[in-house]
mmCIF file of C-alpha atoms in Angstrom:
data_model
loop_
_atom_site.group_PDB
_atom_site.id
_atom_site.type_symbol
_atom_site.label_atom_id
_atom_site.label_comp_id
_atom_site.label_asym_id
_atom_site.label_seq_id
_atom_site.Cartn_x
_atom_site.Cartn_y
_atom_site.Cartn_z
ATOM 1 C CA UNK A 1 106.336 113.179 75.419
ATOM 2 C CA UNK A 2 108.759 115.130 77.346
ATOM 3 C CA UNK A 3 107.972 118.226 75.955
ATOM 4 C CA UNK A 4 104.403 117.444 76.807
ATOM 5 C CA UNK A 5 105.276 116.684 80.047
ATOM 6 C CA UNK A 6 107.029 119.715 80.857
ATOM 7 C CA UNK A 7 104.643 122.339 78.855
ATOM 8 C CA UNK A 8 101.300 120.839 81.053
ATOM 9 C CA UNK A 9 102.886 119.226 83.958
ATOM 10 C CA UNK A 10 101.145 121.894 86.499
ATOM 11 C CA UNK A 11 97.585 121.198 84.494
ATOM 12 C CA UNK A 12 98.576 117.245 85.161
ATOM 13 C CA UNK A 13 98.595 117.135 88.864
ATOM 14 C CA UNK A 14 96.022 116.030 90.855
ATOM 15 C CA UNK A 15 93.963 118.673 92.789
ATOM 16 C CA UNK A 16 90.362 119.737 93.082
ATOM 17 C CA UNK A 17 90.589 122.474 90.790
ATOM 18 C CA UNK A 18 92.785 120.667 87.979
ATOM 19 C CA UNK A 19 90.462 118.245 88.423
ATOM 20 C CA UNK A 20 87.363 120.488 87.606
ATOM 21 C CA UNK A 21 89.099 122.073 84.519
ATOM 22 C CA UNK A 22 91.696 120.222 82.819
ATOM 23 C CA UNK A 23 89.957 116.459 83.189
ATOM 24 C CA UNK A 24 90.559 115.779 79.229
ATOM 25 C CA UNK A 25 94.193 116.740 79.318
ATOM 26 C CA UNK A 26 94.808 114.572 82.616
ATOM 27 C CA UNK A 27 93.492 111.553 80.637
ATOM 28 C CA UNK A 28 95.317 112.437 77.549
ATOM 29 C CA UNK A 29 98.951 112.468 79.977
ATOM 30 C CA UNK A 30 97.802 109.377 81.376
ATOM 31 C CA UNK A 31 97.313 107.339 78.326
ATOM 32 C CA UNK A 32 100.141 108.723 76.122
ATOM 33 C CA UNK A 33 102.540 107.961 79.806
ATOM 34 C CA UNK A 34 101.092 104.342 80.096
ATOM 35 C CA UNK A 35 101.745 104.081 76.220
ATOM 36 C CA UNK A 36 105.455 105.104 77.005
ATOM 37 C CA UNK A 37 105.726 102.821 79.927
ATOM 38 C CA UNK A 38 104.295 99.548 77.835
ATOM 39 C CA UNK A 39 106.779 100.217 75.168
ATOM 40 C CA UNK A 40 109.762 99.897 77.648
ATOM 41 C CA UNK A 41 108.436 96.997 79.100
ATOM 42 C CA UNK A 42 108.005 95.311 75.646
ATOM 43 C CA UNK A 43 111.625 96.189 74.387
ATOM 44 C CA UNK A 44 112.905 95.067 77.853
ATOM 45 C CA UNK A 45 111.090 91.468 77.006
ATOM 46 C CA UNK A 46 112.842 91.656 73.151
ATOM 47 C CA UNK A 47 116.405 90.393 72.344
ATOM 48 C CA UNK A 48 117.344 93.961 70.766
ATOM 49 C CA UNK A 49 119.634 95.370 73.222
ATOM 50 C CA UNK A 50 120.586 98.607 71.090
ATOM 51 C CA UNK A 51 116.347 99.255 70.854
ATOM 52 C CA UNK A 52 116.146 98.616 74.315
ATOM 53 C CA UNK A 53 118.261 101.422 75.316
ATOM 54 C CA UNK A 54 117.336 103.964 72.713
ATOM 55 C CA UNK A 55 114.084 103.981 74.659
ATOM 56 C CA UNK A 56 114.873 103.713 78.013
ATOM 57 C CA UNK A 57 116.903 106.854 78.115
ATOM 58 C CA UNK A 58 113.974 109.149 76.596
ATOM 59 C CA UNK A 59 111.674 107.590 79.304
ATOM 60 C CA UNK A 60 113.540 108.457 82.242
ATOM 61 C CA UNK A 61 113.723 111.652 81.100
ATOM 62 C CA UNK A 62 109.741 112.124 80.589
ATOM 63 C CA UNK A 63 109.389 110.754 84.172
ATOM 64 C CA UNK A 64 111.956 113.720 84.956
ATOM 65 C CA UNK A 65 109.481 115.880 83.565
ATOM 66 C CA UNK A 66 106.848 113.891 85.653
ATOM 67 C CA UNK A 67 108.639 114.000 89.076
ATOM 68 C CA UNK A 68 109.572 118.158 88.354
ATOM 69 C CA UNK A 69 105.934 119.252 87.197
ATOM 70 C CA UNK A 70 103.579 116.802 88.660
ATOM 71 C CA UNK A 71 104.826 114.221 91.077
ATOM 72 C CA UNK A 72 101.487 112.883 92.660
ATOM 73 C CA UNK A 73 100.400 112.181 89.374
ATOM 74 C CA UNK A 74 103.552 109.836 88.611
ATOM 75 C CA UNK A 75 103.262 108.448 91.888
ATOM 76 C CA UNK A 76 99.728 107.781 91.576
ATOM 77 C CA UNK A 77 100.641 106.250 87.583
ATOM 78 C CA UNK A 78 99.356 102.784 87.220
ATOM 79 C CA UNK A 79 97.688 100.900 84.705
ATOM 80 C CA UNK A 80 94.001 99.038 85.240
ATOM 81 C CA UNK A 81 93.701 96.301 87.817
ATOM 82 C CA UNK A 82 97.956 96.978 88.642
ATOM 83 C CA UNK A 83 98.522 98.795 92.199
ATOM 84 C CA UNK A 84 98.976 102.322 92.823
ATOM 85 C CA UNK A 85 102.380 103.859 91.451
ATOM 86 C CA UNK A 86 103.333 100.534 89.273
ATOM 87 C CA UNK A 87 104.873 103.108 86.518
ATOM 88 C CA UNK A 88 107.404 105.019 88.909
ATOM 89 C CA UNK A 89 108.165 101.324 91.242
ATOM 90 C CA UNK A 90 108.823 99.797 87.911
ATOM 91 C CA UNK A 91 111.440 102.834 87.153
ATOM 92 C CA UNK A 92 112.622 102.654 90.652
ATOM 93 C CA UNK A 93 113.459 98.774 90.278
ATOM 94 C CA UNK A 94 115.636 99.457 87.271
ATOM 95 C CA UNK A 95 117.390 101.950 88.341
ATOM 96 C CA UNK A 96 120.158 101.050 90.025
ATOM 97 C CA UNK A 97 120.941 98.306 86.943
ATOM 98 C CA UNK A 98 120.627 101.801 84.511
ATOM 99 C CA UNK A 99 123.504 103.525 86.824
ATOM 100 C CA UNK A 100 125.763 100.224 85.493
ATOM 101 C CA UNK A 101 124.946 100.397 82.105
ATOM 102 C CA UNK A 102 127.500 100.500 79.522
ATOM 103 C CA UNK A 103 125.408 103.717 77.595
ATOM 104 C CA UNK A 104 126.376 107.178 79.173
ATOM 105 C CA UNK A 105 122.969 108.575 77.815
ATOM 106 C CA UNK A 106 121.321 105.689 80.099
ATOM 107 C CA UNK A 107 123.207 106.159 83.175
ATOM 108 C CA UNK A 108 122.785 110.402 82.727
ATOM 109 C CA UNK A 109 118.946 110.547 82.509
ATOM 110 C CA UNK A 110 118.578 107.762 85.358
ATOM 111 C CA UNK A 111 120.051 109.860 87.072
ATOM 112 C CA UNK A 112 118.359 113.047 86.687
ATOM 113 C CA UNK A 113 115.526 110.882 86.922
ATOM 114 C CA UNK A 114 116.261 109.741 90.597
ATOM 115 C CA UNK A 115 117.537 113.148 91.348
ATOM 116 C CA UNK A 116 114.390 114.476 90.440
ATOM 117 C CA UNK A 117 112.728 112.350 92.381
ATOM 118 C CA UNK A 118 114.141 112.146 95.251
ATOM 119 C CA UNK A 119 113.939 116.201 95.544
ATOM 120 C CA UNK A 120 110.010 116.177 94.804
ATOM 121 C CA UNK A 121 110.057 113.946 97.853
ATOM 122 C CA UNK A 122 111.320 116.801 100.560
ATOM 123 C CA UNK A 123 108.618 119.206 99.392
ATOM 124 C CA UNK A 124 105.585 117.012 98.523
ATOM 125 C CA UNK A 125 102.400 118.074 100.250
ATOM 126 C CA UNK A 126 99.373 115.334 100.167
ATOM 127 C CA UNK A 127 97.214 118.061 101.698
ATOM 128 C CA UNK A 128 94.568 118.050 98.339
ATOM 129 C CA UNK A 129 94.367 114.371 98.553
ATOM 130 C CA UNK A 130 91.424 112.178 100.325
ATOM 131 C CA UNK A 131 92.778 109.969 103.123
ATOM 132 C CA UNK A 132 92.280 106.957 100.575
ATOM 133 C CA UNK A 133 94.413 108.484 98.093
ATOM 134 C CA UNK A 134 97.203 109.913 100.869
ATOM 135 C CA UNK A 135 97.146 105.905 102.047
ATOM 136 C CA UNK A 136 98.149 104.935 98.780
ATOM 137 C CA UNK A 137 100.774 107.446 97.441
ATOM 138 C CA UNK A 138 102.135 107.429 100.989
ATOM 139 C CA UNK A 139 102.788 103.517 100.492
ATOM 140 C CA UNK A 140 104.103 104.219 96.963
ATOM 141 C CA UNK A 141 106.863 106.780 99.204
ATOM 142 C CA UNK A 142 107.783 104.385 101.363
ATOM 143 C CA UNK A 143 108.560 101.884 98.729
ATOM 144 C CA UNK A 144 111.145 104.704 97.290
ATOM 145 C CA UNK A 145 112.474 106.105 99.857
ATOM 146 C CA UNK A 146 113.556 102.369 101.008
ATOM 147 C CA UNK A 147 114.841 101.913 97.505
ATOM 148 C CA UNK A 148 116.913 104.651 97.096
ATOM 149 C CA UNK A 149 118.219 104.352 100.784
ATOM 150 C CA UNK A 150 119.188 100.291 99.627
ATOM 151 C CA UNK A 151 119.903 99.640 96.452
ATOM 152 C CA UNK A 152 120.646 103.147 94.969
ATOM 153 C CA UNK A 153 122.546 104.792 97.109
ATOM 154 C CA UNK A 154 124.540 101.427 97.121
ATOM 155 C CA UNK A 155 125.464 101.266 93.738
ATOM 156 C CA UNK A 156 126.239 104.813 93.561
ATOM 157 C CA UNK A 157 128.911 104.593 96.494
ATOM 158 C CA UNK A 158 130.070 101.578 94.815
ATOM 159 C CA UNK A 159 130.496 103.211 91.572
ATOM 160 C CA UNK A 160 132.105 106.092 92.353
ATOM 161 C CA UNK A 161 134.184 105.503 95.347
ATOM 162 C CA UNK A 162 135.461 102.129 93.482
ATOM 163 C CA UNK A 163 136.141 103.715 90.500
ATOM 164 C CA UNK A 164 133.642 101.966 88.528
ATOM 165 C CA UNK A 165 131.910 104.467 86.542
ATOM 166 C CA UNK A 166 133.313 106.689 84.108
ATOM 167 C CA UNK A 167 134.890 110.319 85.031
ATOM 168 C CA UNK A 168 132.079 112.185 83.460
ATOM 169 C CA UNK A 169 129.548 110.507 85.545
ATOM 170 C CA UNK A 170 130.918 110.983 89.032
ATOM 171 C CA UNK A 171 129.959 114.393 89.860
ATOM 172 C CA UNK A 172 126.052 113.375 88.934
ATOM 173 C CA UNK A 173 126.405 110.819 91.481
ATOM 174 C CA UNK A 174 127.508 112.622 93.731
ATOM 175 C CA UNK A 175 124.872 115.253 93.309
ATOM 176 C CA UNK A 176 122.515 112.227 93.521
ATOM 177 C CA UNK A 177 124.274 110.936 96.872
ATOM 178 C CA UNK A 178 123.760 114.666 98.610
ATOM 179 C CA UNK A 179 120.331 114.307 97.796
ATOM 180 C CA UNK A 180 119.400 111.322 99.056
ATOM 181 C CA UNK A 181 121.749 112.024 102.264
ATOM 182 C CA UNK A 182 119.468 115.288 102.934
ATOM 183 C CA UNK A 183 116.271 113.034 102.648
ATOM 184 C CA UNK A 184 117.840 110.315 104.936
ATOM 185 C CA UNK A 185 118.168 109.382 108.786
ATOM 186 C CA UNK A 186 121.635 107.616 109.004
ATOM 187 C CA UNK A 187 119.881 104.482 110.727
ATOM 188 C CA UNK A 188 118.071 104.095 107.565
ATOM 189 C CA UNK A 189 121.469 104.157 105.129
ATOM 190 C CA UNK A 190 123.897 102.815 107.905
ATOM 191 C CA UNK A 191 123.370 99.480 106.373
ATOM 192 C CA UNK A 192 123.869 100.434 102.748
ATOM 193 C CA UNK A 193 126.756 102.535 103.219
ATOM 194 C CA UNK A 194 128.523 99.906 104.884
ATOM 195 C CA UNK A 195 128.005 97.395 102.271
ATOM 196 C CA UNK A 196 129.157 99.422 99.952
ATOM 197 C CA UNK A 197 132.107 100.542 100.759
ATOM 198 C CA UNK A 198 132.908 96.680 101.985
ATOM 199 C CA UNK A 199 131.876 95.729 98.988
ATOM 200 C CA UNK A 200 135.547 94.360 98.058
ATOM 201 C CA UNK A 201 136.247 97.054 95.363
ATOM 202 C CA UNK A 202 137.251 99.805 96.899
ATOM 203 C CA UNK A 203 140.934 99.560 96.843
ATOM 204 C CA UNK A 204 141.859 102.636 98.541
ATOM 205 C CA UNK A 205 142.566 100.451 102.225
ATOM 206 C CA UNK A 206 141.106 100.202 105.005
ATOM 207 C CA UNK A 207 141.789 104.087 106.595
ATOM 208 C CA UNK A 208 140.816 105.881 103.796
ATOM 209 C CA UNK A 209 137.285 103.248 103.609
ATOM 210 C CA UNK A 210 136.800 104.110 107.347
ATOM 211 C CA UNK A 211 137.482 108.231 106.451
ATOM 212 C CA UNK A 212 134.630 107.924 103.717
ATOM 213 C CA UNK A 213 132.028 106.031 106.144
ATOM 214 C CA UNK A 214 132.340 108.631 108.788
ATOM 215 C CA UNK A 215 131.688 111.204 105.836
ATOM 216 C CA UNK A 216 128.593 109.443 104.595
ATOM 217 C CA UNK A 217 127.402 109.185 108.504
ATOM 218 C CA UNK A 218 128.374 113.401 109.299
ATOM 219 C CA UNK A 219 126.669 114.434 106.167
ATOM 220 C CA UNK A 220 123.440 112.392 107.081
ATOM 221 C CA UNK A 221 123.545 113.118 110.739
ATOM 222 C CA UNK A 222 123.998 117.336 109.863
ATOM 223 C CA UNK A 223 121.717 119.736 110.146
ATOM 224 C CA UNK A 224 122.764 119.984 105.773
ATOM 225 C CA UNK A 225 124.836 117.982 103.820
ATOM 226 C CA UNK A 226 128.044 119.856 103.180
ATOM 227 C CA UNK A 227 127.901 121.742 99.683
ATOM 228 C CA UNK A 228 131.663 120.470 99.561
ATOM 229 C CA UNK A 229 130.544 116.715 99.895
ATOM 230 C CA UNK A 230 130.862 116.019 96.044
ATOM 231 C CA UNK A 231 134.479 117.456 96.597
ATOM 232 C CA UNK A 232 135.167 115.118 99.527
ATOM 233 C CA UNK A 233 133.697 111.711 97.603
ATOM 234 C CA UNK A 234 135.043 112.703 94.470
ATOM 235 C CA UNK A 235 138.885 113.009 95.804
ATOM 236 C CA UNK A 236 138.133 109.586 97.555
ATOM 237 C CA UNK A 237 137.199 108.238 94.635
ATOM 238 C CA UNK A 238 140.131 109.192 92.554
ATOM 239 C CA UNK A 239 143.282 108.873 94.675
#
């Protein structure tokens, strides 16, 4: 599905002349996607744990694909009678609990999923769309951008400046973290940040907690987050 993803991704997305031309491949992507999606949700419902997680990796990673190739289409993804974007609020919901999990392969493509995502954000045009349809992904946005600005970028300071997740996982997160800084206004992760670091596992005292708040708020309120910012978090994280 992946592969699939990635070879027609460009065909996929929504736009008066895809629509013209590659109609039967659009409905193919949408059913085998929906197919995916209903298949997570059922193992999520099951007692088999070790099932549950073989799948869940593989899908973020197709909605990688999705987010890189053809993001109005994932943010448009929805089955009959369910509200615009259900497949990619669903994903956004469990993300942050995929960043905890115990599987590396899990946490990994969750976050090259949000990563992903987050980037098709700062370039997305809605210029092809009819106001109807702009209404509705624009609402589906929203919904992310105030997840990601919450609960994500939460458990990401959490993890890594509290020395939670594993080594090999840091510098993802912090990739993830610059990302979601560049998309941000600090008024809109002030909150998060805050909790985060306050969040009674970060054992590094109170200085070096107050140091890595006014780096979260300096990267936000830049014209660029810092290409050294991974450095900074990640030597926070560790000491």
């Amino acid at each position: 599905m992946q592969k699939f993803m990635s070879l027609h991704g460009t065909k996929i997305e929504p736009s008066p002349r895809n629509n013209a031309v590659n109609e039967p491949i659009q409905v193919m992507a949408k059913n085998l996607m929906l197919i995916s999606y209903e298949a997570v949700r059922s193992c999520k419902t099951s007692q088999h744990d070790d099932v549950s997680q073989g799948i869940v990796a593989p899908m973020f990673d197709t909605l990688t694909s999705c987010a890189k190739k053809c993001p109005i289409f994932l943010l448009s993804l929805s089955r009959d009678s369910q509200p615009v974007g259900e497949v990619v609020r669903s994903s956004i919901e469990t993300a942050p609990a995929a960043l905890k999990s115990n599987e590396m392969n899990v946490v990994l493509s969750s976050i090259r999923f949000l990563k992903e995502l987050v980037s098709s954000l700062t370039f997305l045009s809605l210029e092809s769309l009819d106001d109807a349809q702009r209404d509705a992904i624009s609402s589906v946005i929203a919904i992310i951008e105030h997840a990601v600005q919450t609960d994500v970028i939460t458990t990401a300071i959490t993890s890594t400046c509290a020395g939670v997740s594993p080594r090999d996982v840091l510098e993802p997160l912090t990739n993830l973290m610059r990302v979601i800084l560049t998309l941000s206004q600090w008024s809109a992760i002030e909150a998060s940040v805050s909790a985060a670091i306050d969040c009674g596992q970060f054992q590094l005292g109170d200085e070096a907690k107050s140091v890595a708040f006014e780096t979260f708020k300096v990267c936000t309120e830049s014209e660029y987050v810092s290409a050294n910012f991974g450095k900074m978090i990640l030597v926070k994280g560790s000491r």
